Amino acid sequence: MLFIVKENHDISSLLEKIRMASASYKVVDIYGKRIVIAWPDNLVENIEDISIDAKIRVRKPYYLVSNEWKSGKTIVNVGGVEIGGSRIVVAAGPCAVEDEDILMEIAKAVKRAGASILRGGAYKPRTSPYSFQGLGEKGLKILKRVSEAVGLPVVTEVMDTRDVELVKSYADMIQIGARNSQNFTLLREVGRAKIPVLLKRGFGMTVEEWLLAAEYILSEGNGDVVLCERGIRTFEKSTRFTIDIGGMVIAKMQTHLPIAADPSHPAGNRDLVEPLALAAIVAGADMLIVEVHANPSKALSDSEQQLTVEMFEKLMKRLKAVAEAIGRSI
Amino acid sequence: MLFIVKENHDISSLLEKIRMASASYKVVDIYGKRIVIAWPDNLVENIEDISIDAKIRVRKPYYLVSNEWKSGKTIVNVGGVEIGGSRIVVAAGPCAVEDEDILMEIAKAVKRAGASILRGGAYKPRTSPYSFQGLGEKGLKILKRVSEAVGLPVVTEVMDTRDVELVKSYADMIQIGARNSQNFTLLREVGRAKIPVLLKRGFGMTVEEWLLAAEYILSEGNGDVVLCERGIRTFEKSTRFTIDIGGMVIAKMQTHLPIAADPSHPAGNRDLVEPLALAAIVAGADMLIVEVHANPSKALSDSEQQLTVEMFEKLMKRLKAVAEAIGRSI
Amino acid sequence: MLFIVKENHDISSLLEKIRMASASYKVVDIYGKRIVIAWPDNLVENIEDISIDAKIRVRKPYYLVSNEWKSGKTIVNVGGVEIGGSRIVVAAGPCAVEDEDILMEIAKAVKRAGASILRGGAYKPRTSPYSFQGLGEKGLKILKRVSEAVGLPVVTEVMDTRDVELVKSYADMIQIGARNSQNFTLLREVGRAKIPVLLKRGFGMTVEEWLLAAEYILSEGNGDVVLCERGIRTFEKSTRFTIDIGGMVIAKMQTHLPIAADPSHPAGNRDLVEPLALAAIVAGADMLIVEVHANPSKALSDSEQQLTVEMFEKLMKRLKAVAEAIGRSI
Amino acid sequence: MLFIVKENHDISSLLEKIRMASASYKVVDIYGKRIVIAWPDNLVENIEDISIDAKIRVRKPYYLVSNEWKSGKTIVNVGGVEIGGSRIVVAAGPCAVEDEDILMEIAKAVKRAGASILRGGAYKPRTSPYSFQGLGEKGLKILKRVSEAVGLPVVTEVMDTRDVELVKSYADMIQIGARNSQNFTLLREVGRAKIPVLLKRGFGMTVEEWLLAAEYILSEGNGDVVLCERGIRTFEKSTRFTIDIGGMVIAKMQTHLPIAADPSHPAGNRDLVEPLALAAIVAGADMLIVEVHANPSKALSDSEQQLTVEMFEKLMKRLKAVAEAIGRSI
């Protein structure tokens, strides 16, 4: 049960009533409101209090993430770029930050082609301990310099609770990768950090679990979450992962948060990126995050699926045409 | 290895050479050509014969289905409707044929909205023996009368080798359903029947197996096959099946055959049909097959996912806009 | 709802009452009883009739297959071999029948090692039309001669409704393979043939669908069905399929029918066959079906996973030890 | 490439040669040896040095985890209990630590029945932020007191890199849960902590990725890792997860590390725990970890799948009989 609190009202008597009912609760300040989440519903449904502006029973296991209580779509502002409005936002850049000059070249090129956020990994979650693990803080510094020089806000991944503050000091948006999507202590930490979060869906994760992972972030008072579909693991091996367009649509129907899609990781092959990106857009994605490299064959990771700059330019043209056909822009 | 035979040439010496090499072979007349398929490659690669117009080594396990030997996309003609050209074809109609008046109403409505093929099941593969199994031949007769009255060719499913000739006498295109997609004797039989085939992908079937299932049909000399993606089975249960847009793109890249998508079965809920249909189109589908019912809540099967006529009209408008954005029409 | 009919009672008034209630029904003679299955439950729950011996509401979608109405495990008798009792039955033999002498050698060896049924395919469902498809009726004749010479009943697969009677005339048990497990017309046909059936679970099929596939056979009056788990398709590729031991246990809990396991197909590698066979036995399998070949490397199909005779002898010894430890025998 | 270093030899010249070859390397002290791991193979295969005792090319992507270089099975010692020998080790206890008296009762009961390690969660990874999250350090203290009173070493989960040292001070073995199995910074941290680790397989993780996750731990010099299969996510929903017995066998074939199985989480229902536990044992598991609760219906988490003490006693008797049948003990 959500109790929306009247502005500037004291909640001590409300909390006392919840405790008397032997119910659990959490107080969250989010979207300019104070909300008392109390559960289970049956213990608190008859509670009345002067401080209550509205009492809303959410039927889903995720409360704050659900659109049952919040009307209208949430807009997430990343360094001035609005995600969730009628304009579709494209983030682009290399899989990993490798070199400042190369990143500068890529950043300029993707901006010119229409991207409005720069992506790039400084901390890379790699299956093998012997693969390139990213440049760490050095990579963050490069990202920051390129970001400022080119004028694109930056999204980058964090993998360790101990690194959240550091990454926040360099980035405009923090990415939680697929392998950490149920790393609950990390989710809480980025919730507390109050920075926009791009939350990838784990490749073995249901849509409901994905929304509950977002609930971990919102329940710490951080409402700036974008949910990113990036493919699930299935028996089919002709693609690297199976992009779950249907699951993405279901997520969009359940939440007020913006939805993103990553067409690069499920593709595993650059020729598939364009059709998957177009499919995600017409199915309702508010944002795309695409891997682009100046020279993909020399990339230290994901060399197979990063687009060349030329391919990205062509993709942006087709995205624009399709976005207009569904009444949106890029 | 494919040996394309020169027109009007005798192949007896070629076949003798293949037999002498202890290789296997099959002679197929397809797409206006006579082709001798011989395997394994290493036993026949040095064979030369006066009858050979071209010798093509296909690297895929499916030979005739592969686009390694046949340039250009194959156009499948279904009662005058061309599938595989720049125009996207929409087949629509109820899950099952239930009543002539209702079918007539639906057929007129979907034609008015822009559909060019009528779908409807007379033989229904149902999970339970106690569910409605379709009207059988009575359903075929209804389909035929409505088809002629309204002027739409018909696609309908066959489930038994013994029914192929009967269904062929009423239908313009035969559908092989997901549960029979590796019913190899049925595949051979529709291959021999020389009627256009809509081959659904099984929900537990890889893309490669799907293309090999089509090879069963082509290897009997029937080149009029349309491959239809309809969702695979995964751990995600918020949708009925997971439409595999990536797998559909891979299939399109490997074959010269037209590709279709069925957005109704993976949706399992009519609100998902539109986004999935749009996604399939922009990713490259040449055809859509959509379940539409005049009164879905009263349908004897699949009542949750059949579109109302109004929803179908709205879908067609959005499909047209998106098709134009990618340089195609509907 | 199941109406168990009193012996030698006329059911015409019962059927008339069901029709009057606008319910559907099917009359099945099975396990020495006449049973009227009527649905939906709510329309028939108040029907009383002199012919009714017992009225049982089955909560599962599969009625006859469920153990809610039938107490005790069903024993399926295959040429004198009882499946479903305390003795675990092992069927063994080559993937495909290739040659009479080789089959004779294998049959003698597996009998000596303790197998009590001979397996071997005459009709082989192959992914590619260019793979060895089995010897057909010639293979059935070989199976029959070897069966009689060695004294082992035979189980072999049927793939086409038109072949059921022919296969029945040579075999003691008919196998429905994984790819035909939802070929409903074939299921009905083997139901009518009244011969023991080994029903493989499809690799994309849920346990509930598997039990409903068996219901197709039982609803034609054939109660001699053994359910065979053979692995499902998952993202894991280090084995050919993922044997679903848990799903097999669930099936055993829901039905009175015997349960079998095929450890060869999920293994895809002969070193895995023994651990999977042992696991299936201790989890409750009543029967195993194992691929054994005198010279696996020369087999025309499944050469990787067929056991040598020596490996099979060793497997039987370990199976015996484990069977005794759980209070059963082999 | 693994270079096993001679005892007490200086490796500076070897490392210099590797650097000169432009190869990467890592020096690991493990199993009483110093090992220099260098890659890629082709750059270092011709390197010779006085310090090299053996040079081993491992063909798998996981080097230290592979049994290509280390003969014999590794024994992991947890508070005096040896995992990986002929005796099968059973860890048992509640899902979560809730109360000291209850835990004491459970611990005594499972010890009496034959368990040799106590399990219990103080930090619980829960899908929802509103579910019971464990008692944290208070739970660790309870575990420690019960462990000492009853005389059973303890295994418990850690979820945050910042908690590793704290958990180590209370526990004998650290568990990495399925949701953190690719939390690479946590894997490195438990690698550095040099405490035995029970590494659960993620439910969306391949066997190869699981072994590579273990490699993260070993590459920090911690060789005391037990690999625990606990079920993967598949389309089948009659069980909570699908225990992958075949994948477990493959892992056992590839590594020298002991293998465990958790039959409780895939079961999701206490009646399935026994057959899955028996299946895991006969397929080769060296350890089982089983959820047992004095009063499962009152448990704050996983109440459906925890065994009662009576069920656990019965399970232990059947496990003993089966273990003996395969030449092992419990």
Short mmCIF file of C-alpha atoms in Angstrom, two decimals, chain C residues 169-314:
data_model
loop_
_atom_site.label_atom_id
_atom_site.label_comp_id
_atom_site.label_asym_id
_atom_site.label_seq_id
_atom_site.Cartn_x
_atom_site.Cartn_y
_atom_site.Cartn_z
CA SER C 169 2.34 -55.86 -37.39
CA TYR C 170 6.09 -56.06 -36.71
CA ALA C 171 6.60 -54.38 -33.34
CA ASP C 172 5.61 -54.99 -29.72
CA MET C 173 5.67 -51.33 -28.75
CA ILE C 174 5.44 -48.19 -30.88
CA GLN C 175 7.57 -45.18 -30.14
CA ILE C 176 6.32 -41.64 -30.78
CA GLY C 177 9.44 -39.53 -31.15
CA ALA C 178 10.11 -36.10 -29.68
CA ARG C 179 9.39 -34.32 -32.97
CA ASN C 180 5.98 -35.95 -33.31
CA SER C 181 4.92 -35.60 -29.69
CA GLN C 182 2.30 -33.01 -30.65
CA ASN C 183 1.38 -34.64 -33.96
CA PHE C 184 -2.15 -35.08 -32.72
CA THR C 185 -3.45 -37.13 -35.63
CA LEU C 186 -0.62 -39.62 -35.10
CA LEU C 187 -1.35 -39.75 -31.37
CA ARG C 188 -5.00 -40.57 -32.07
CA GLU C 189 -3.96 -43.23 -34.57
CA VAL C 190 -1.68 -45.09 -32.14
CA GLY C 191 -4.47 -44.71 -29.60
CA ARG C 192 -6.79 -46.59 -31.92
CA ALA C 193 -4.13 -49.19 -32.74
CA LYS C 194 -4.24 -50.57 -29.18
CA ILE C 195 -0.54 -51.36 -28.97
CA PRO C 196 1.81 -50.26 -26.16
CA VAL C 197 3.21 -46.79 -26.84
CA LEU C 198 6.45 -45.18 -25.68
CA LEU C 199 5.67 -41.46 -25.81
CA LYS C 200 8.76 -39.28 -25.91
CA ARG C 201 8.48 -35.78 -24.51
CA GLY C 202 9.06 -33.11 -27.14
CA PHE C 203 12.16 -31.01 -26.48
CA GLY C 204 10.08 -27.83 -26.44
CA MET C 205 7.13 -29.33 -24.56
CA THR C 206 6.00 -28.66 -21.01
CA VAL C 207 5.21 -31.53 -18.65
CA GLU C 208 1.53 -30.61 -18.82
CA GLU C 209 1.53 -30.74 -22.63
CA TRP C 210 3.28 -34.10 -22.48
CA LEU C 211 0.58 -35.52 -20.25
CA LEU C 212 -2.07 -34.04 -22.54
CA ALA C 213 -0.37 -35.73 -25.50
CA ALA C 214 -0.76 -39.02 -23.61
CA GLU C 215 -4.39 -38.11 -23.00
CA TYR C 216 -4.90 -38.10 -26.78
CA ILE C 217 -3.83 -41.76 -26.81
CA LEU C 218 -5.81 -42.82 -23.74
CA SER C 219 -8.93 -41.02 -24.94
CA GLU C 220 -8.97 -43.46 -27.89
CA GLY C 221 -9.08 -46.34 -25.44
CA ASN C 222 -5.40 -47.26 -25.36
CA GLY C 223 -4.15 -47.22 -21.77
CA ASP C 224 -0.76 -48.81 -22.47
CA VAL C 225 1.36 -45.69 -22.55
CA VAL C 226 4.85 -45.21 -21.10
CA LEU C 227 6.00 -41.57 -20.82
CA CYS C 228 9.65 -41.04 -21.79
CA GLU C 229 11.73 -38.00 -20.76
CA ARG C 230 14.56 -37.39 -23.25
CA GLY C 231 15.81 -33.90 -22.56
CA ILE C 232 14.55 -30.42 -23.28
CA ARG C 233 16.10 -27.57 -25.19
CA THR C 234 17.76 -24.91 -23.06
CA PHE C 235 20.50 -22.31 -23.45
CA GLU C 236 23.13 -24.79 -22.19
CA LYS C 237 25.06 -26.30 -25.08
CA SER C 238 27.69 -28.47 -23.37
CA THR C 239 25.17 -31.31 -23.60
CA ARG C 240 22.90 -31.98 -26.59
CA PHE C 241 19.72 -31.51 -24.56
CA THR C 242 19.10 -30.89 -20.85
CA ILE C 243 17.58 -33.96 -19.24
CA ASP C 244 14.77 -32.66 -17.05
CA ILE C 245 14.90 -34.96 -14.04
CA GLY C 246 12.62 -32.64 -12.07
CA GLY C 247 10.01 -32.60 -14.83
CA MET C 248 10.15 -36.40 -14.96
CA VAL C 249 9.48 -36.56 -11.22
CA ILE C 250 6.55 -34.14 -11.57
CA ALA C 251 5.10 -36.33 -14.34
CA LYS C 252 5.45 -39.41 -12.12
CA MET C 253 3.63 -37.61 -9.31
CA GLN C 254 0.69 -36.69 -11.56
CA THR C 255 0.01 -39.92 -13.39
CA HIS C 256 -0.53 -43.64 -12.93
CA LEU C 257 1.40 -44.39 -16.14
CA PRO C 258 4.97 -45.76 -16.06
CA ILE C 259 7.79 -43.28 -16.67
CA ALA C 260 10.86 -43.92 -18.80
CA ALA C 261 14.04 -41.98 -19.47
CA ASP C 262 16.30 -41.85 -22.49
CA PRO C 263 19.80 -40.89 -21.30
CA SER C 264 21.35 -41.17 -24.77
CA HIS C 265 19.77 -38.20 -26.56
CA PRO C 266 20.40 -35.55 -23.91
CA ALA C 267 23.98 -36.81 -23.50
CA GLY C 268 25.08 -36.46 -27.09
CA ASN C 269 28.32 -38.04 -25.83
CA ARG C 270 28.60 -41.59 -24.61
CA ASP C 271 30.53 -40.69 -21.45
CA LEU C 272 27.46 -38.92 -20.09
CA VAL C 273 25.04 -41.78 -20.63
CA GLU C 274 25.89 -43.66 -17.43
CA PRO C 275 25.53 -40.76 -14.96
CA LEU C 276 22.29 -39.65 -16.60
CA ALA C 277 20.91 -43.20 -16.58
CA LEU C 278 21.73 -43.63 -12.89
CA ALA C 279 20.18 -40.25 -12.08
CA ALA C 280 16.95 -41.14 -13.89
CA ILE C 281 16.68 -44.46 -12.06
CA VAL C 282 17.07 -43.08 -8.55
CA ALA C 283 14.65 -40.27 -9.36
CA GLY C 284 11.99 -42.84 -10.18
CA ALA C 285 12.19 -43.98 -13.81
CA ASP C 286 10.53 -47.34 -14.43
CA MET C 287 12.29 -47.90 -17.73
CA LEU C 288 15.42 -46.83 -19.57
CA ILE C 289 15.96 -46.78 -23.31
CA VAL C 290 19.62 -46.76 -24.25
CA GLU C 291 21.40 -46.60 -27.59
CA VAL C 292 23.98 -49.38 -27.95
CA HIS C 293 25.95 -50.28 -31.05
CA ALA C 294 28.50 -52.98 -31.76
CA ASN C 295 30.72 -50.41 -33.45
CA PRO C 296 29.40 -46.92 -32.69
CA SER C 297 31.95 -45.06 -34.80
CA LYS C 298 30.55 -46.74 -37.91
CA ALA C 299 26.88 -46.07 -37.07
CA LEU C 300 24.93 -44.14 -39.71
CA SER C 301 23.34 -41.88 -37.07
CA ASP C 302 24.04 -40.75 -33.49
CA SER C 303 27.52 -42.24 -33.59
CA GLU C 304 28.70 -39.95 -30.78
CA GLN C 305 26.25 -41.12 -28.16
CA GLN C 306 25.78 -44.85 -28.72
CA LEU C 307 27.41 -47.02 -26.07
CA THR C 308 29.73 -49.86 -26.94
CA VAL C 309 28.65 -53.26 -25.71
CA GLU C 310 31.34 -53.12 -23.02
CA MET C 311 30.11 -49.77 -21.77
CA PHE C 312 26.57 -51.12 -21.70
CA GLU C 313 27.62 -54.14 -19.64
CA LYS C 314 29.32 -51.84 -17.15
#
